[in-house]
Amino acid sequence: MKLADQLLEQIREHKALVGVVGLGYVGLPLVREFCAAGFRVLGFDIDPQKVAMLKAGKTYIRHLPAAHFKSLIDNDRFEATTDMQRLSEPDAILICVPTPLDKMREPDMTYVVNTTRQIAAVLRAGQLVVLESTTYPGTTREVMKPVLDGTGLRVERDYFLAFSPEREDPGRTDITTRDIPKVVGGFGPQSRKLAVALYGEVVAQVVPVTSCEVAEAAKILENVYRCVNIALVNELKLLFDRMGIDVWEVIEAARTKPFGFQAFYPGPGLGGHCIPIDPLYLSWKARQYGRPTRFIELAAEINTLMPEHVVNRVAEALNEQGKALKGSRVLVLGLAYKRDVDDVRESPSVTLIELLQARGARVEYHDPFIPSGKPMREHKITHLRSIPLTPANLKKFDCVLIATDHTNLDYEMVCKHAALVVDTRNATARVRRPRARVVKA
Ligand SMILES: NC(=O)c1ccc[n+]([C@@H]2O[C@H](COP(=O)([O-])OP(=O)(O)OC[C@H]3O[C@@H](n4cnc5c(N)ncnc54)[C@H](O)[C@@H]3O)[C@@H](O)[C@H]2O)c1
């Protein structure tokens, strides 16, 4: 029997061992889905702390309960390891490692390259390798394939290669990983058939496309679309604000149109591992083809200005109350980049804190999910501690700046006890007759 047919049979009978490389926000939900479908999963991470925590039943991502993964480990459905020699064991390897930007704001492919090298060191005939990390079109072919080919094994004959972008939305509860259609592009027909078969066992719908490049480009298009539309409403927010029109009310009205309009919301700036970063992967690649990506550049320009705009609004609002930003006490509500998650990557809250401090404000924060500042590549926030959100604490501040609209925060209480509230998320919309002055920004 051919290697591809053997693997196909193993997949259909759920006998294939699935390897997941990178046990983070994307990798762990994937582990959960494959285990739920009846596959055994071997998880890999270079971070020994994460592997130890999983084994001990401790959580490092708030919305993914550790007890679930511990029970999978105890029942021999899932094993986590740092031993990359064991990459020879899985029949299918799914790669979910970071794809950040480097110091020059260009794609940092070191995680993808290192993982590919680790796989190449032990690659055996009959394995399927799928990249899930978000990246520019061409990565699977130009970055991964040459390294894997270096083993002497031939793609489509000895090993199989595909790209299938992860579309996880951390913290979302109304749509599960299983419900999100999976776009799959293979390096060739064998690779595509195998990857389509594998994902077909765990998600409700698989969307096969003709190449890895199409699948890579589809994911980037999704994120560019979000980035550009968020920039559009951010720009309109500034204009409508000048005109005395509430942008939030405008969007609520516009979204009643049953076709041709999708609502996007303004905010204090872009955050997370995807939207601020992925479009720059495409604009970087576009330079190789001599084509401009003006929408991406313009969106980045507008979105990047937002924290500065918010800080100016805080300064103006304080000024109206006869206070200077310098020396004022500001409480930033929410350190996470979006509601109900504990993820601070690229969070605009961190930029807001730094800008406020640079202008002489005394800043503290409250976030129910982040008790203290986490290590970040470009910011030093580990010394920060979340202070309790109490009436007494609220009264100590000259301004409360709502940067993240966590659902379980008591905005009534905030507007009752704060002297001034600057709201970047429309979180106070439902507060009736706030005692504090509320300024939207
Ligand atoms: N977080 C999201 O919302 C989201 C959504 C869709 C797609 N993505 C994409 O998925 C990818 C992963 O993102 P994430 O949020 O899960 O990142 P993450 O940082 O939460 O997890 C990545 C993990 O990979 C591990 N790792 C790094 N190098 C490794 C190696 N050589 N071998 C084994 N493990 C290694 C890290 O220790 C980390 O635990 C990125 O490309 C991202 O753009 C993320």
Coordinates of C-alpha atoms and ligand atoms in Angstrom, one line a residue:
M1 CA 0.0 0.0 0.0
K2 CA 1.2 3.5 -0.8
L3 CA 2.3 5.7 2.1
A4 CA -0.5 8.2 1.4
D5 CA -3.2 5.5 1.4
Q6 CA -1.8 4.0 4.7
L7 CA -2.0 7.4 6.4
L8 CA -5.5 8.0 5.0
E9 CA -6.7 4.8 6.5
Q10 CA -5.1 5.6 9.9
I11 CA -6.8 9.0 9.8
R12 CA -10.2 7.6 8.9
E13 CA -9.9 5.0 11.7
H14 CA -8.7 7.6 14.1
K15 CA -5.5 5.6 14.6
A16 CA -3.2 8.4 13.4
L17 CA -1.2 10.0 16.2
V18 CA -1.6 13.7 16.0
G19 CA 1.3 16.0 17.0
V20 CA 0.6 19.6 17.9
V21 CA 3.7 21.9 18.1
G22 CA 3.2 25.1 20.2
L23 CA 0.8 24.6 23.1
G24 CA -0.5 28.2 23.2
Y25 CA -3.8 30.0 22.5
V26 CA -4.1 28.2 19.2
G27 CA -2.4 24.8 19.9
L28 CA -4.4 23.9 23.0
P29 CA -7.9 24.3 21.5
L30 CA -6.6 22.1 18.6
V31 CA -5.4 19.4 21.1
R32 CA -8.9 19.6 22.7
E33 CA -10.7 19.1 19.4
F34 CA -8.6 16.2 18.2
C35 CA -8.9 14.4 21.5
A36 CA -12.6 15.0 21.5
A37 CA -12.8 13.3 18.1
G38 CA -11.0 10.3 19.5
F39 CA -7.4 10.9 18.3
R40 CA -4.4 10.5 20.6
V41 CA -2.4 13.7 20.7
L42 CA 1.3 14.3 21.4
G43 CA 1.9 18.0 22.2
F44 CA 5.3 19.8 21.9
D45 CA 6.4 23.0 23.4
I46 CA 9.9 24.5 24.0
D47 CA 8.7 26.1 27.2
P48 CA 9.2 23.5 30.0
Q49 CA 7.1 25.5 32.3
K50 CA 4.0 25.1 30.1
V51 CA 4.5 21.4 29.8
A52 CA 5.0 21.1 33.6
M53 CA 1.9 23.1 34.2
L54 CA -0.2 21.0 31.9
K55 CA 1.0 17.8 33.6
A56 CA 0.3 19.3 37.0
G57 CA -3.2 20.4 35.9
K58 CA -2.4 24.1 36.2
T59 CA -3.7 26.7 33.8
Y60 CA -1.8 29.3 31.9
I61 CA -4.6 30.4 29.6
R62 CA -7.6 31.5 31.6
H63 CA -10.4 30.5 29.2
L64 CA -8.9 27.0 28.6
P65 CA -9.5 25.0 31.9
A66 CA -6.5 23.1 33.0
A67 CA -8.5 20.3 34.5
H68 CA -9.7 19.3 31.1
F69 CA -6.2 18.8 29.8
K70 CA -5.1 17.1 33.0
S71 CA -7.9 14.5 32.6
L72 CA -6.9 14.0 28.9
I73 CA -3.3 13.3 30.2
D74 CA -4.6 11.0 32.9
N75 CA -6.7 9.1 30.5
D76 CA -3.7 8.6 28.1
R77 CA -5.4 10.7 25.3
F78 CA -2.9 13.5 25.5
E79 CA 0.8 13.8 26.3
A80 CA 2.9 17.0 26.5
T81 CA 6.6 17.0 26.0
T82 CA 9.6 19.2 25.3
D83 CA 11.5 16.4 23.7
M84 CA 11.6 17.3 20.0
Q85 CA 13.2 13.9 19.1
R86 CA 9.7 12.6 19.6
L87 CA 8.5 14.5 16.5
S88 CA 9.2 11.3 14.6
E89 CA 6.2 9.7 16.5
P90 CA 3.2 11.6 15.2
D91 CA 1.7 10.6 11.8
A92 CA 0.4 14.2 11.4
I93 CA 2.2 17.3 12.8
L94 CA 0.3 20.5 13.2
I95 CA 2.5 23.6 13.8
C96 CA 1.0 26.5 15.9
V97 CA 4.1 28.5 16.8
P98 CA 4.3 32.3 17.0
T99 CA 4.8 34.5 13.9
P100 CA 5.7 37.9 15.4
L101 CA 7.6 40.9 14.0
D102 CA 11.3 41.5 14.6
K103 CA 12.8 44.8 15.8
M104 CA 12.6 46.2 12.2
R105 CA 8.8 45.4 12.2
E106 CA 9.5 42.7 9.6
P107 CA 8.3 39.0 9.7
D108 CA 10.2 37.0 12.3
M109 CA 10.3 33.5 10.9
T110 CA 12.6 32.1 13.5
Y111 CA 9.9 30.0 15.3
V112 CA 8.7 28.5 12.0
V113 CA 12.2 27.8 10.8
N114 CA 13.3 26.3 14.1
T115 CA 10.3 24.1 14.3
T116 CA 10.8 22.9 10.7
R117 CA 14.4 22.1 11.4
Q118 CA 13.4 20.2 14.5
I119 CA 10.9 18.2 12.4
A120 CA 13.5 17.7 9.6
A121 CA 16.0 16.2 12.1
V122 CA 13.6 13.2 12.7
L123 CA 11.3 13.3 9.6
R124 CA 10.2 9.8 8.6
A125 CA 8.4 8.6 5.5
G126 CA 4.6 8.8 5.7
Q127 CA 4.3 11.9 7.9
L128 CA 2.0 14.8 7.1
V129 CA 3.2 18.3 8.2
V130 CA 0.7 21.2 8.4
L131 CA 1.6 24.8 9.2
E132 CA -1.2 26.6 11.0
S133 CA 0.6 29.8 12.0
T134 CA -0.5 32.9 10.2
T135 CA 2.1 34.0 7.7
Y136 CA 2.6 35.6 4.2
P137 CA 1.8 33.6 1.1
G138 CA 4.7 31.5 0.1
T139 CA 6.0 30.5 3.5
T140 CA 5.2 26.8 3.3
R141 CA 6.8 26.5 -0.1
E142 CA 9.8 28.9 0.3
V143 CA 10.6 28.5 4.0
M144 CA 9.5 25.0 5.1
K145 CA 9.8 22.8 2.0
P146 CA 13.6 23.4 1.3
V147 CA 14.4 22.4 5.0
L148 CA 12.2 19.3 4.8
D149 CA 13.6 18.4 1.4
G150 CA 17.1 18.5 2.9
T151 CA 16.3 15.2 4.5
G152 CA 16.4 13.5 1.2
L153 CA 12.7 12.6 1.5
R154 CA 10.4 13.8 -1.3
V155 CA 7.3 15.8 -0.8
E156 CA 4.1 14.2 -2.2
R157 CA 5.8 10.8 -2.4
D158 CA 7.6 10.3 1.0
Y159 CA 6.1 13.1 3.2
F160 CA 3.2 15.4 2.8
L161 CA 3.0 19.2 3.3
A162 CA 0.0 21.5 3.8
F163 CA -1.1 24.9 5.1
S164 CA -4.3 25.3 7.1
P165 CA -4.8 28.6 8.9
E166 CA -6.0 28.8 12.4
R167 CA -9.1 31.0 12.9
E168 CA -9.4 30.7 16.6
D169 CA -11.0 33.7 18.4
P170 CA -9.8 33.2 22.0
G171 CA -12.4 33.7 24.6
R172 CA -15.4 33.3 22.2
T173 CA -18.0 31.0 23.5
D174 CA -20.8 31.2 20.9
I175 CA -18.7 29.6 18.1
T176 CA -16.4 26.7 19.0
T177 CA -13.3 25.5 17.2
R178 CA -15.4 22.7 15.7
D179 CA -17.9 25.2 14.2
I180 CA -15.2 27.2 12.4
P181 CA -14.7 26.0 8.8
K182 CA -11.1 25.0 8.1
V183 CA -9.4 26.2 4.9
V184 CA -6.9 23.7 3.6
G185 CA -4.3 24.0 0.9
G186 CA -1.9 21.2 0.1
F187 CA 1.5 21.3 -1.6
G188 CA 0.1 18.8 -4.1
P189 CA -3.0 16.6 -4.4
Q190 CA -1.8 13.9 -2.0
S191 CA -1.0 16.4 0.7
R192 CA -4.3 18.1 0.2
K193 CA -6.3 14.9 0.3
L194 CA -4.6 13.9 3.6
A195 CA -5.0 17.2 5.3
V196 CA -8.6 17.6 4.2
A197 CA -9.3 14.1 5.5
L198 CA -7.6 14.8 8.9
Y199 CA -9.5 18.1 9.6
G200 CA -12.7 16.6 8.2
E201 CA -12.7 14.3 11.3
V202 CA -12.7 17.2 13.7
V203 CA -14.4 20.2 12.2
A204 CA -17.9 20.6 10.8
Q205 CA -16.7 21.9 7.4
V206 CA -13.4 21.8 5.5
V207 CA -12.8 24.2 2.6
P208 CA -10.2 22.8 0.3
V209 CA -8.3 25.3 -1.9
T210 CA -5.9 24.7 -4.7
S211 CA -2.6 25.6 -3.0
C212 CA -0.8 26.4 0.2
E213 CA -0.5 30.0 -1.1
V214 CA -4.3 30.4 -1.5
A215 CA -4.8 29.2 2.1
E216 CA -2.0 31.5 3.4
A217 CA -3.5 34.5 1.5
A218 CA -7.0 33.7 2.7
K219 CA -6.0 34.1 6.3
I220 CA -4.1 37.3 5.7
L221 CA -7.1 38.7 3.7
E222 CA -9.3 38.0 6.8
N223 CA -7.0 39.9 9.1
V224 CA -6.3 42.8 6.6
Y225 CA -10.1 43.2 6.2
R226 CA -10.5 43.6 10.0
C227 CA -7.5 45.9 10.3
V228 CA -8.7 48.2 7.5
N229 CA -12.3 48.3 8.7
I230 CA -11.3 49.1 12.3
A231 CA -9.1 51.9 11.0
L232 CA -12.1 53.2 9.0
V233 CA -14.3 53.5 12.1
N234 CA -11.4 54.9 14.2
E235 CA -11.0 57.7 11.6
L236 CA -14.7 58.3 11.5
K237 CA -14.7 58.4 15.3
L238 CA -12.4 61.4 15.3
L239 CA -14.6 63.2 12.7
F240 CA -17.9 62.4 14.3
D241 CA -16.5 63.4 17.7
R242 CA -15.7 66.9 16.2
M243 CA -19.2 67.1 14.8
G244 CA -20.8 66.2 18.1
I245 CA -22.1 62.8 16.8
D246 CA -21.7 59.6 18.9
V247 CA -19.9 57.1 16.6
W248 CA -21.3 54.2 18.6
E249 CA -24.8 55.2 18.1
V250 CA -24.1 55.7 14.3
I251 CA -22.7 52.1 14.1
E252 CA -25.7 50.7 16.0
A253 CA -28.1 52.4 13.6
A254 CA -26.1 51.4 10.4
R255 CA -25.9 47.7 11.5
T256 CA -29.7 47.4 11.3
K257 CA -29.2 47.2 7.5
P258 CA -29.7 43.5 6.8
F259 CA -27.2 43.4 3.9
G260 CA -24.0 45.1 2.7
F261 CA -22.8 46.3 6.1
Q262 CA -20.8 44.7 8.8
A263 CA -20.2 46.5 12.1
F264 CA -16.7 47.2 13.3
Y265 CA -16.0 49.2 16.4
P266 CA -13.5 51.9 17.3
G267 CA -11.1 51.5 20.2
P268 CA -7.9 52.7 21.9
G269 CA -5.7 51.0 19.3
L270 CA -5.1 47.5 17.9
G271 CA -4.1 44.6 20.1
G272 CA -3.4 40.9 20.1
H273 CA -1.1 38.6 18.2
C274 CA -3.0 38.9 14.9
I275 CA -4.5 42.1 13.7
P276 CA -1.7 44.5 14.4
I277 CA 0.9 42.1 13.0
D278 CA -0.4 39.9 10.2
P279 CA -1.1 42.7 7.6
L280 CA 2.6 43.7 7.9
Y281 CA 3.6 40.2 6.8
L282 CA 1.7 40.8 3.6
S283 CA 3.1 44.4 3.0
W284 CA 6.6 43.0 3.6
K285 CA 6.1 40.3 1.0
A286 CA 4.5 42.7 -1.4
R287 CA 7.8 44.6 -1.7
Q288 CA 9.3 41.6 -3.4
Y289 CA 6.7 42.0 -6.1
G290 CA 7.0 45.8 -6.4
R291 CA 3.4 46.3 -5.5
P292 CA 2.1 48.9 -2.9
T293 CA -0.2 47.9 -0.1
R294 CA -1.6 51.4 0.6
F295 CA -4.7 50.3 2.5
I296 CA -2.5 48.3 5.0
E297 CA -0.1 51.2 5.5
L298 CA -2.9 53.7 5.9
A299 CA -4.8 51.5 8.3
A300 CA -1.7 51.0 10.4
E301 CA -1.0 54.7 10.5
I302 CA -4.6 55.5 11.7
N303 CA -4.7 52.6 14.2
T304 CA -1.3 53.5 15.6
L305 CA -2.4 57.0 16.3
M306 CA -5.3 55.9 18.6
P307 CA -3.5 55.6 21.9
E308 CA -2.1 59.2 21.4
H309 CA -5.6 60.4 20.7
V310 CA -7.0 58.8 23.8
V311 CA -4.3 60.3 26.0
N312 CA -5.0 63.7 24.5
R313 CA -8.7 63.2 25.4
V314 CA -7.7 62.3 29.0
A315 CA -5.6 65.5 29.2
E316 CA -8.5 67.6 27.8
A317 CA -11.0 66.1 30.1
L318 CA -8.8 66.7 33.1
N319 CA -8.1 70.2 31.9
E320 CA -11.9 70.9 31.9
Q321 CA -11.9 70.0 35.6
G322 CA -9.0 72.4 36.3
K323 CA -6.4 69.6 36.5
A324 CA -3.2 68.9 34.6
L325 CA -2.4 65.5 33.3
K326 CA 1.0 65.8 35.0
G327 CA 0.7 64.7 38.5
S328 CA -2.9 63.4 38.1
R329 CA -3.8 59.9 39.1
V330 CA -5.2 57.7 36.3
L331 CA -6.6 54.2 36.7
V332 CA -6.5 52.2 33.5
L333 CA -9.4 49.6 33.5
G334 CA -8.3 46.5 31.6
L335 CA -4.8 45.5 30.6
A336 CA -5.9 42.8 28.2
Y337 CA -6.1 43.7 24.5
K338 CA -9.7 42.6 24.4
R339 CA -12.6 41.7 26.6
D340 CA -12.7 38.6 28.8
V341 CA -9.2 37.3 27.9
D342 CA -5.9 37.4 29.9
D343 CA -3.8 38.1 26.8
V344 CA -1.7 41.3 26.9
R345 CA 0.2 40.8 23.6
E346 CA 0.3 44.1 21.7
S347 CA -2.3 45.5 24.1
P348 CA -3.0 49.2 23.6
S349 CA -3.5 49.4 27.4
V350 CA 0.2 49.0 27.8
T351 CA 0.9 51.8 25.3
L352 CA -1.6 54.0 27.1
I353 CA 0.1 53.4 30.4
E354 CA 3.5 54.4 28.9
L355 CA 2.2 57.5 27.2
L356 CA 0.4 58.6 30.3
Q357 CA 3.5 58.1 32.4
A358 CA 5.6 59.9 29.9
R359 CA 3.4 63.0 30.3
G360 CA 3.7 62.8 34.1
A361 CA 0.5 61.0 35.1
R362 CA 0.6 58.5 38.1
V363 CA -0.9 55.4 36.6
E364 CA -2.2 52.2 38.1
Y365 CA -4.4 49.5 36.5
H366 CA -7.2 47.0 37.3
D367 CA -7.8 43.9 35.3
P368 CA -9.8 41.0 36.9
F369 CA -7.9 38.4 34.7
I370 CA -4.3 39.8 35.0
P371 CA -3.2 40.2 38.6
S372 CA 0.3 41.5 37.6
G373 CA 2.0 42.6 34.5
K374 CA 3.3 39.8 32.3
P375 CA 6.7 39.7 30.6
M376 CA 6.5 41.3 27.1
R377 CA 9.1 41.6 24.4
E378 CA 9.0 45.3 24.0
H379 CA 7.5 46.6 27.3
K380 CA 8.5 46.4 30.9
I381 CA 5.3 45.9 32.9
T382 CA 6.1 43.1 35.3
H383 CA 6.3 45.5 38.2
L384 CA 2.6 46.5 37.8
R385 CA 0.0 45.0 40.1
S386 CA -3.8 45.1 39.5
I387 CA -5.4 47.1 42.3
P388 CA -8.9 46.1 43.6
L389 CA -11.8 47.8 42.0
T390 CA -13.6 49.3 45.0
P391 CA -15.5 52.5 45.6
A392 CA -12.7 53.7 48.0
N393 CA -10.0 53.0 45.4
L394 CA -12.0 54.7 42.6
K395 CA -12.3 57.8 44.6
K396 CA -8.5 58.1 44.8
F397 CA -8.1 58.7 41.1
D398 CA -8.6 61.9 39.1
C399 CA -9.6 59.8 36.0
V400 CA -10.6 56.3 35.2
L401 CA -9.7 55.3 31.7
I402 CA -11.7 52.3 30.3
A403 CA -9.3 50.6 27.9
T404 CA -10.8 47.1 27.9
D405 CA -14.6 46.4 28.2
H406 CA -14.4 43.2 30.3
T407 CA -18.0 41.9 30.7
N408 CA -18.0 41.4 34.5
L409 CA -16.8 44.8 35.5
D410 CA -19.3 46.9 37.5
Y411 CA -19.5 50.0 35.3
E412 CA -22.4 51.4 37.4
M413 CA -20.1 51.4 40.4
V414 CA -17.3 53.0 38.3
C415 CA -19.5 55.8 37.1
K416 CA -20.8 56.3 40.6
H417 CA -17.5 56.7 42.5
A418 CA -15.0 58.0 39.9
A419 CA -14.5 61.7 39.4
L420 CA -14.0 61.4 35.6
V421 CA -14.4 58.5 33.3
V422 CA -12.8 58.3 29.8
D423 CA -14.4 55.5 27.9
T424 CA -12.8 54.1 24.8
R425 CA -15.1 51.1 24.4
N426 CA -18.6 52.4 25.0
A427 CA -18.6 50.2 28.1
T428 CA -20.7 52.8 30.0
A429 CA -23.5 52.9 27.4
R430 CA -25.9 51.1 29.8
V431 CA -25.1 53.2 32.8
R432 CA -28.1 55.4 33.5
R433 CA -27.5 58.8 35.0
P434 CA -23.7 58.4 35.8
R435 CA -22.6 60.6 38.6
A436 CA -19.1 61.0 37.1
R437 CA -18.5 63.0 33.9
V438 CA -18.1 60.4 31.1
V439 CA -16.1 61.3 28.1
K440 CA -15.9 59.0 25.1
A441 CA -12.6 58.7 23.3
Ligands
LIG1 N1 -4.0 33.9 19.4 C1 -4.9 34.0 18.4 O1 -5.9 34.6 18.6 C2 -4.6 33.5 17.0 C3 -5.7 33.2 16.2 C4 -5.5 32.7 14.9 C5 -4.1 32.5 14.5 N2 -3.1 32.7 15.3 C6 -1.7 32.4 14.9 O2 -1.3 31.1 15.5 C7 0.1 31.1 15.7 C8 0.3 30.8 17.2 O3 -0.3 31.9 18.0 P1 -0.6 31.6 19.5 O4 -1.5 32.8 19.9 O5 -1.1 30.3 19.8 O6 0.8 31.8 20.2 P2 1.3 31.4 21.7 O7 2.5 32.2 22.0 O8 0.1 31.4 22.6 O9 1.7 29.9 21.5 C9 2.8 29.5 20.8 C10 3.6 28.4 21.5 O10 4.6 27.9 20.7 C11 5.7 27.6 21.5 N3 6.9 27.4 20.7 C12 7.6 28.4 20.1 N4 8.6 27.8 19.3 C13 8.4 26.5 19.4 C14 9.2 25.4 18.9 N5 10.2 25.6 18.1 N6 8.7 24.2 19.2 C15 7.7 24.0 20.0 N7 7.0 25.0 20.6 C16 7.4 26.2 20.3 C17 5.7 28.7 22.5 O11 6.5 28.4 23.7 C18 4.2 28.9 22.8 O12 3.8 28.1 23.9 C19 0.5 32.5 15.3 O13 1.0 32.4 14.0 C20 -0.7 33.4 15.3 O14 -0.6 34.4 14.4 C21 -3.3 33.2 16.6

